[in-house]
Each structure stands twice: as C-alpha cells, then as structure tokens.
PDB file of C-alpha atoms in Angstrom:
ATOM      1  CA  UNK A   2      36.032 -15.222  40.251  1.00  0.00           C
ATOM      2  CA  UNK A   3      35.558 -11.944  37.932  1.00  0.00           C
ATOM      3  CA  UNK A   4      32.718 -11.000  36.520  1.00  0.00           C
ATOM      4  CA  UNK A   5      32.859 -10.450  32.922  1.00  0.00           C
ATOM      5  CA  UNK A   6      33.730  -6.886  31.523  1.00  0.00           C
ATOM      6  CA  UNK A   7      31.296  -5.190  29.182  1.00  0.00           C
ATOM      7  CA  UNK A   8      32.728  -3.626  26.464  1.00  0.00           C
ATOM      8  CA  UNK A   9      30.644  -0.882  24.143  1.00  0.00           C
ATOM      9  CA  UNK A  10      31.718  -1.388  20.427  1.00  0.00           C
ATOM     10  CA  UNK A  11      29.581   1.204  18.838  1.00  0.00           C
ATOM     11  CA  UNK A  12      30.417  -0.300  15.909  1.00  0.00           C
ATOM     12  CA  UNK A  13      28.982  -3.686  16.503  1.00  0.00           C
ATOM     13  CA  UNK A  14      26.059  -1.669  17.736  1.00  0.00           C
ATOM     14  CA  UNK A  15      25.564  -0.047  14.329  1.00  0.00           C
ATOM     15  CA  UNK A  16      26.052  -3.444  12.548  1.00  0.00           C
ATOM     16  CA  UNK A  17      23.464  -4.873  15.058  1.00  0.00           C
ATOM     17  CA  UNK A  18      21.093  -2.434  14.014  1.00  0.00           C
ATOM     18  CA  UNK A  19      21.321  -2.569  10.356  1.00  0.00           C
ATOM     19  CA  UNK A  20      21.128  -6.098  10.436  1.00  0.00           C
ATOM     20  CA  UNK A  21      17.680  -5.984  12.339  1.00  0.00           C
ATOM     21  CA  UNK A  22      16.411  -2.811   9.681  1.00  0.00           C
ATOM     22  CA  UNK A  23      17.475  -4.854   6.594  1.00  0.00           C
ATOM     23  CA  UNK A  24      15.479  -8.042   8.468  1.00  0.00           C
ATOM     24  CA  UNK A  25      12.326  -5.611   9.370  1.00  0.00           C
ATOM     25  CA  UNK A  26      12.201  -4.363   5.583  1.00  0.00           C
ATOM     26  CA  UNK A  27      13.016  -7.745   4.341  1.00  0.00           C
ATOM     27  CA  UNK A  28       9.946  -9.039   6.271  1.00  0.00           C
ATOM     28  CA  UNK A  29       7.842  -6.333   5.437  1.00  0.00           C
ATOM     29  CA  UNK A  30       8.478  -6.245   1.489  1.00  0.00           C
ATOM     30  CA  UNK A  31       7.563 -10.194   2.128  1.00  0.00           C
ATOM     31  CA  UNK A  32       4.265  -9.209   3.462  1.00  0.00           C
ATOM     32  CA  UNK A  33       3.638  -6.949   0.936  1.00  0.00           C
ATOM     33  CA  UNK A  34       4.311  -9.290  -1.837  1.00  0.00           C
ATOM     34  CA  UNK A  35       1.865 -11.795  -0.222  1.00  0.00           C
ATOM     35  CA  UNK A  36      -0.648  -9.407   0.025  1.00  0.00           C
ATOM     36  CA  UNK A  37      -0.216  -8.487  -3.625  1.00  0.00           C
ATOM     37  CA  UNK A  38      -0.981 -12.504  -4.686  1.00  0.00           C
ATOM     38  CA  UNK A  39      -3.672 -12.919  -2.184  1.00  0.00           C
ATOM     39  CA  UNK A  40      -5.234  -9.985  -4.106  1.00  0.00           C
ATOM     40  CA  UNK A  41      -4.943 -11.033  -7.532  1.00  0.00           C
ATOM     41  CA  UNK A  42      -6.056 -14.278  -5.847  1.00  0.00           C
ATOM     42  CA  UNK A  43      -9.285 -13.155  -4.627  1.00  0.00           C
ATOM     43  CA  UNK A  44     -10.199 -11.141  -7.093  1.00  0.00           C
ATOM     44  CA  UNK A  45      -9.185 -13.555 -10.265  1.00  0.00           C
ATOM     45  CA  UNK A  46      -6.832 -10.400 -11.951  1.00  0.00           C
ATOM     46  CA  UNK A  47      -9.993  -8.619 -12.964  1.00  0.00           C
ATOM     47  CA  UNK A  48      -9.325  -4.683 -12.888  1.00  0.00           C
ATOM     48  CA  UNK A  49     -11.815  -3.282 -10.025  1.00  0.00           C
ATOM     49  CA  UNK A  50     -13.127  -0.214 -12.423  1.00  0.00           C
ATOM     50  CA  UNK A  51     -13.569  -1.707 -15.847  1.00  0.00           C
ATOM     51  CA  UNK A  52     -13.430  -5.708 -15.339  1.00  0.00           C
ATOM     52  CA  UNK A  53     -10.274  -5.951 -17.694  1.00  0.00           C
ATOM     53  CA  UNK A  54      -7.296  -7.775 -16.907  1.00  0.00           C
ATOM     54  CA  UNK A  55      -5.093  -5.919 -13.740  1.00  0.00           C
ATOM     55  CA  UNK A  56      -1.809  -6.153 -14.795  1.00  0.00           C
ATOM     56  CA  UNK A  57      -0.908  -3.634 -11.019  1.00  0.00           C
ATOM     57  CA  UNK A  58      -2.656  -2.365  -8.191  1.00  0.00           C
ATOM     58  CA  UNK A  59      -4.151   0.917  -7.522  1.00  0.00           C
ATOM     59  CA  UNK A  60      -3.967   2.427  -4.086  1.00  0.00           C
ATOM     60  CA  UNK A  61      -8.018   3.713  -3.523  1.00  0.00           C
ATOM     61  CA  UNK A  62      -6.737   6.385  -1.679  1.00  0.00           C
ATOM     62  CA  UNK A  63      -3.238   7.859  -3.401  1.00  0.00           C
ATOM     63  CA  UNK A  64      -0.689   7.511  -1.356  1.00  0.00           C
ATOM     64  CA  UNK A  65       0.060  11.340  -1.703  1.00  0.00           C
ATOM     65  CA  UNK A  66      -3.500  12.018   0.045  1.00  0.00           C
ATOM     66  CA  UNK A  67      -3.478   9.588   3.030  1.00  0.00           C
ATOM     67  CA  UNK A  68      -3.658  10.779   6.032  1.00  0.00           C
ATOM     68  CA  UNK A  69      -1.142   9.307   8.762  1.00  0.00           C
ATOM     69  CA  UNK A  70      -4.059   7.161  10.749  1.00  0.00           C
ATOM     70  CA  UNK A  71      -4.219   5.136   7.572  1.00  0.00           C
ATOM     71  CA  UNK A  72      -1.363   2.758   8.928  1.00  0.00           C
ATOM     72  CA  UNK A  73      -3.315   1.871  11.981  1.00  0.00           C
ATOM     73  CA  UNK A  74      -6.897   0.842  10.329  1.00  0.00           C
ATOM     74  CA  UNK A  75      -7.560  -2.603   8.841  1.00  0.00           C
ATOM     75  CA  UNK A  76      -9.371  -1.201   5.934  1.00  0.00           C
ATOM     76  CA  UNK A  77      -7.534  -2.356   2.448  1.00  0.00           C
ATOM     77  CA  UNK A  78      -6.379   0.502   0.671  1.00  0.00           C
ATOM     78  CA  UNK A  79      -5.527  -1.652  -3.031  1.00  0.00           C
ATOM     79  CA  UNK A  80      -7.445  -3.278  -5.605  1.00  0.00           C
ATOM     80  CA  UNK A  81      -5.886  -5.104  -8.667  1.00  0.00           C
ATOM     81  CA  UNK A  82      -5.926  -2.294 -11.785  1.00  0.00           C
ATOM     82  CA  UNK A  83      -5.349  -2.714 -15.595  1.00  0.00           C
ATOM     83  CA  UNK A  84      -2.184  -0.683 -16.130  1.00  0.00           C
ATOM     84  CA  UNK A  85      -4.800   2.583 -18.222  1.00  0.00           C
ATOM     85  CA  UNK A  86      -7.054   3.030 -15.317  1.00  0.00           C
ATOM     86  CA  UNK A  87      -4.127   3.287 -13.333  1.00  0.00           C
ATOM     87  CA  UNK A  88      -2.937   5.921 -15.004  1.00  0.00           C
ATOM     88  CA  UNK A  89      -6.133   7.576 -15.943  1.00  0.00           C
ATOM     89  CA  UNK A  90      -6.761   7.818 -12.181  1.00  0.00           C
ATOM     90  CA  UNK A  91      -3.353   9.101 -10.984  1.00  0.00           C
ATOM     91  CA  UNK A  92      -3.810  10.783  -8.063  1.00  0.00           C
ATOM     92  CA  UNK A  93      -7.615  11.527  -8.079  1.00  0.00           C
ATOM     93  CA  UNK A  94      -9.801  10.268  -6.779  1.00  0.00           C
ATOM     94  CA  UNK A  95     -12.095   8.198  -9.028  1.00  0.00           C
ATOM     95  CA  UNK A  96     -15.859   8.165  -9.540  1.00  0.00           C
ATOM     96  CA  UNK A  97     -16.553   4.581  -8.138  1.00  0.00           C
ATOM     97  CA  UNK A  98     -19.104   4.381  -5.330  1.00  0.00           C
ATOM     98  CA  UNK A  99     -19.001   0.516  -4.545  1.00  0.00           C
ATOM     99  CA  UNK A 100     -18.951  -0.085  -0.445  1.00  0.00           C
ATOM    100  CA  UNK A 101     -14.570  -0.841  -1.348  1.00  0.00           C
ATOM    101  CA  UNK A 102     -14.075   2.299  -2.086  1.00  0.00           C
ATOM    102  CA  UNK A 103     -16.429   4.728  -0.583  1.00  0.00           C
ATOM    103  CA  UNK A 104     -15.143   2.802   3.257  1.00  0.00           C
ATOM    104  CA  UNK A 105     -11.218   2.943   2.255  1.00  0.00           C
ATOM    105  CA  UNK A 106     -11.995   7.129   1.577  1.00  0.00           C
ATOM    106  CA  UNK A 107     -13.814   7.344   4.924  1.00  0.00           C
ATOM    107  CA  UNK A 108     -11.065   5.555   7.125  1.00  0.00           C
ATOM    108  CA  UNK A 109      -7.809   6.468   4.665  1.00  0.00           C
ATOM    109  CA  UNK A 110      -8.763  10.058   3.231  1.00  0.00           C
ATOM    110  CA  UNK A 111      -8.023  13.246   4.051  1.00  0.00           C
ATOM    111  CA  UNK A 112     -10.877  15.177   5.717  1.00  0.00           C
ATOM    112  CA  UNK A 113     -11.114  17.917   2.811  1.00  0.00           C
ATOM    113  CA  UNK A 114     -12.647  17.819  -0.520  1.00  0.00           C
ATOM    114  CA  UNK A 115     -10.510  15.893  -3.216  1.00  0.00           C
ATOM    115  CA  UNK A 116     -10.976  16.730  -6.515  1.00  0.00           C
ATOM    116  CA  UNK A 117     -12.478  13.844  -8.458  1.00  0.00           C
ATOM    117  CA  UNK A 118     -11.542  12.668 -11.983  1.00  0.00           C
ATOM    118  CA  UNK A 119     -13.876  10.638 -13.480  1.00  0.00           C
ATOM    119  CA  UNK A 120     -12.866   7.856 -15.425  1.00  0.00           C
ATOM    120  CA  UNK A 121     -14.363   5.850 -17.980  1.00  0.00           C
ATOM    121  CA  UNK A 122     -15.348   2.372 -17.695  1.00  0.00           C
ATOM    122  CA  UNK A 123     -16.129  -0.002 -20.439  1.00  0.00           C
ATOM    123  CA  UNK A 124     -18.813  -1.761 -19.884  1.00  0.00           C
ATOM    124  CA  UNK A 125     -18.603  -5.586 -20.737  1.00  0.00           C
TER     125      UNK A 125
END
C-alpha cells in the first residue's frame, strides 16, 4: 500500500490563515467587549473624574503614550468616562492622583515627563 501524497496548495494555506486571524480578532474584540460591560458593571456607569454618567471609556494612559510592556502587565488601563472629560483629557495626562491611576502611569507610562492637563471636576 501507498502512502498518501502531500500536496502544498498555498492557497489553502492562505485561506487557512485568514480564517484563524479573522477567529483570533473575532475572539479578541469579544474579550474586549466583555471587559467594557464588566466595567460599567463594577463601577455602576459613574464617570471616574467627575461622578457623572460615563457614556465611554478613557484609556488612563493614552494609547499614543504607552509604552510596549503595557500588553504584558495586568494593571487596567480604562475607566468608564462621561463623553466631556473624555475629550477634555485627550491625550494628557490628567490631574487625578487616586491609587487607579497613579499605578496604571507607573506600569503603562512612558518613563519621561508627560505634560499634564488639568481638568475640572464638578464636585457633587
């Protein structure tokens, strides 16, 4: 008896692969979306610098200013925002000092001085 002859199809190779890409993405925009509710969840919707209600999340630590350990650590990098502190705090770094924030700098930000916007909070 023969033994069975291997045949490379590069292009069921290519298919193969995008199949197990679109899977990894779909899984991981799954995760993400969990992670999103189990915030909001957690938190009861209340934005994390003025107590309104978060209608997004804010990344603590931009996205444009993370360093590339920031993948590996299990620090959270999000908190549930109203959609004006959001934008108030665009890419700055904002003036909150609770234990969240100041560890999610530490472990996700860049070694350098950021430049810090302050912004206001309304006090309830």
């Amino acid at each position: 008896m023969t033994a069975p002859v291997e045949i490379d199809d590069p292009v069921a190779d290519v298919l193969a692969w995008r199949r197990a890409n679109e899977r990894r993405a779909y899984l991981a925009s799954e995760q993400r979306k969990l992670a999103v509710v189990e915030l909001h969840d957690i938190t009861e919707a209340l934005c994390h610098y003025c107590g309104g209600v978060a209608t997004t999340r804010d990344h603590i630590v931009p996205r444009s200013r993370r360093t590339t350990r920031a993948r590996d650590m299990g620090v959270p990098n999000l908190v549930p925002a109203c959609q004006p502190c959001n934008q108030r705090k665009a890419d700055y770094r904002s003036d909150c000092t609770c234990p969240i924030c100041v560890e999610a700098w530490a472990v996700h930000g860049p070694t350098e001085s950021v430049a810090v916007r302050l912004i206001l909070t309304v006090s309830r």
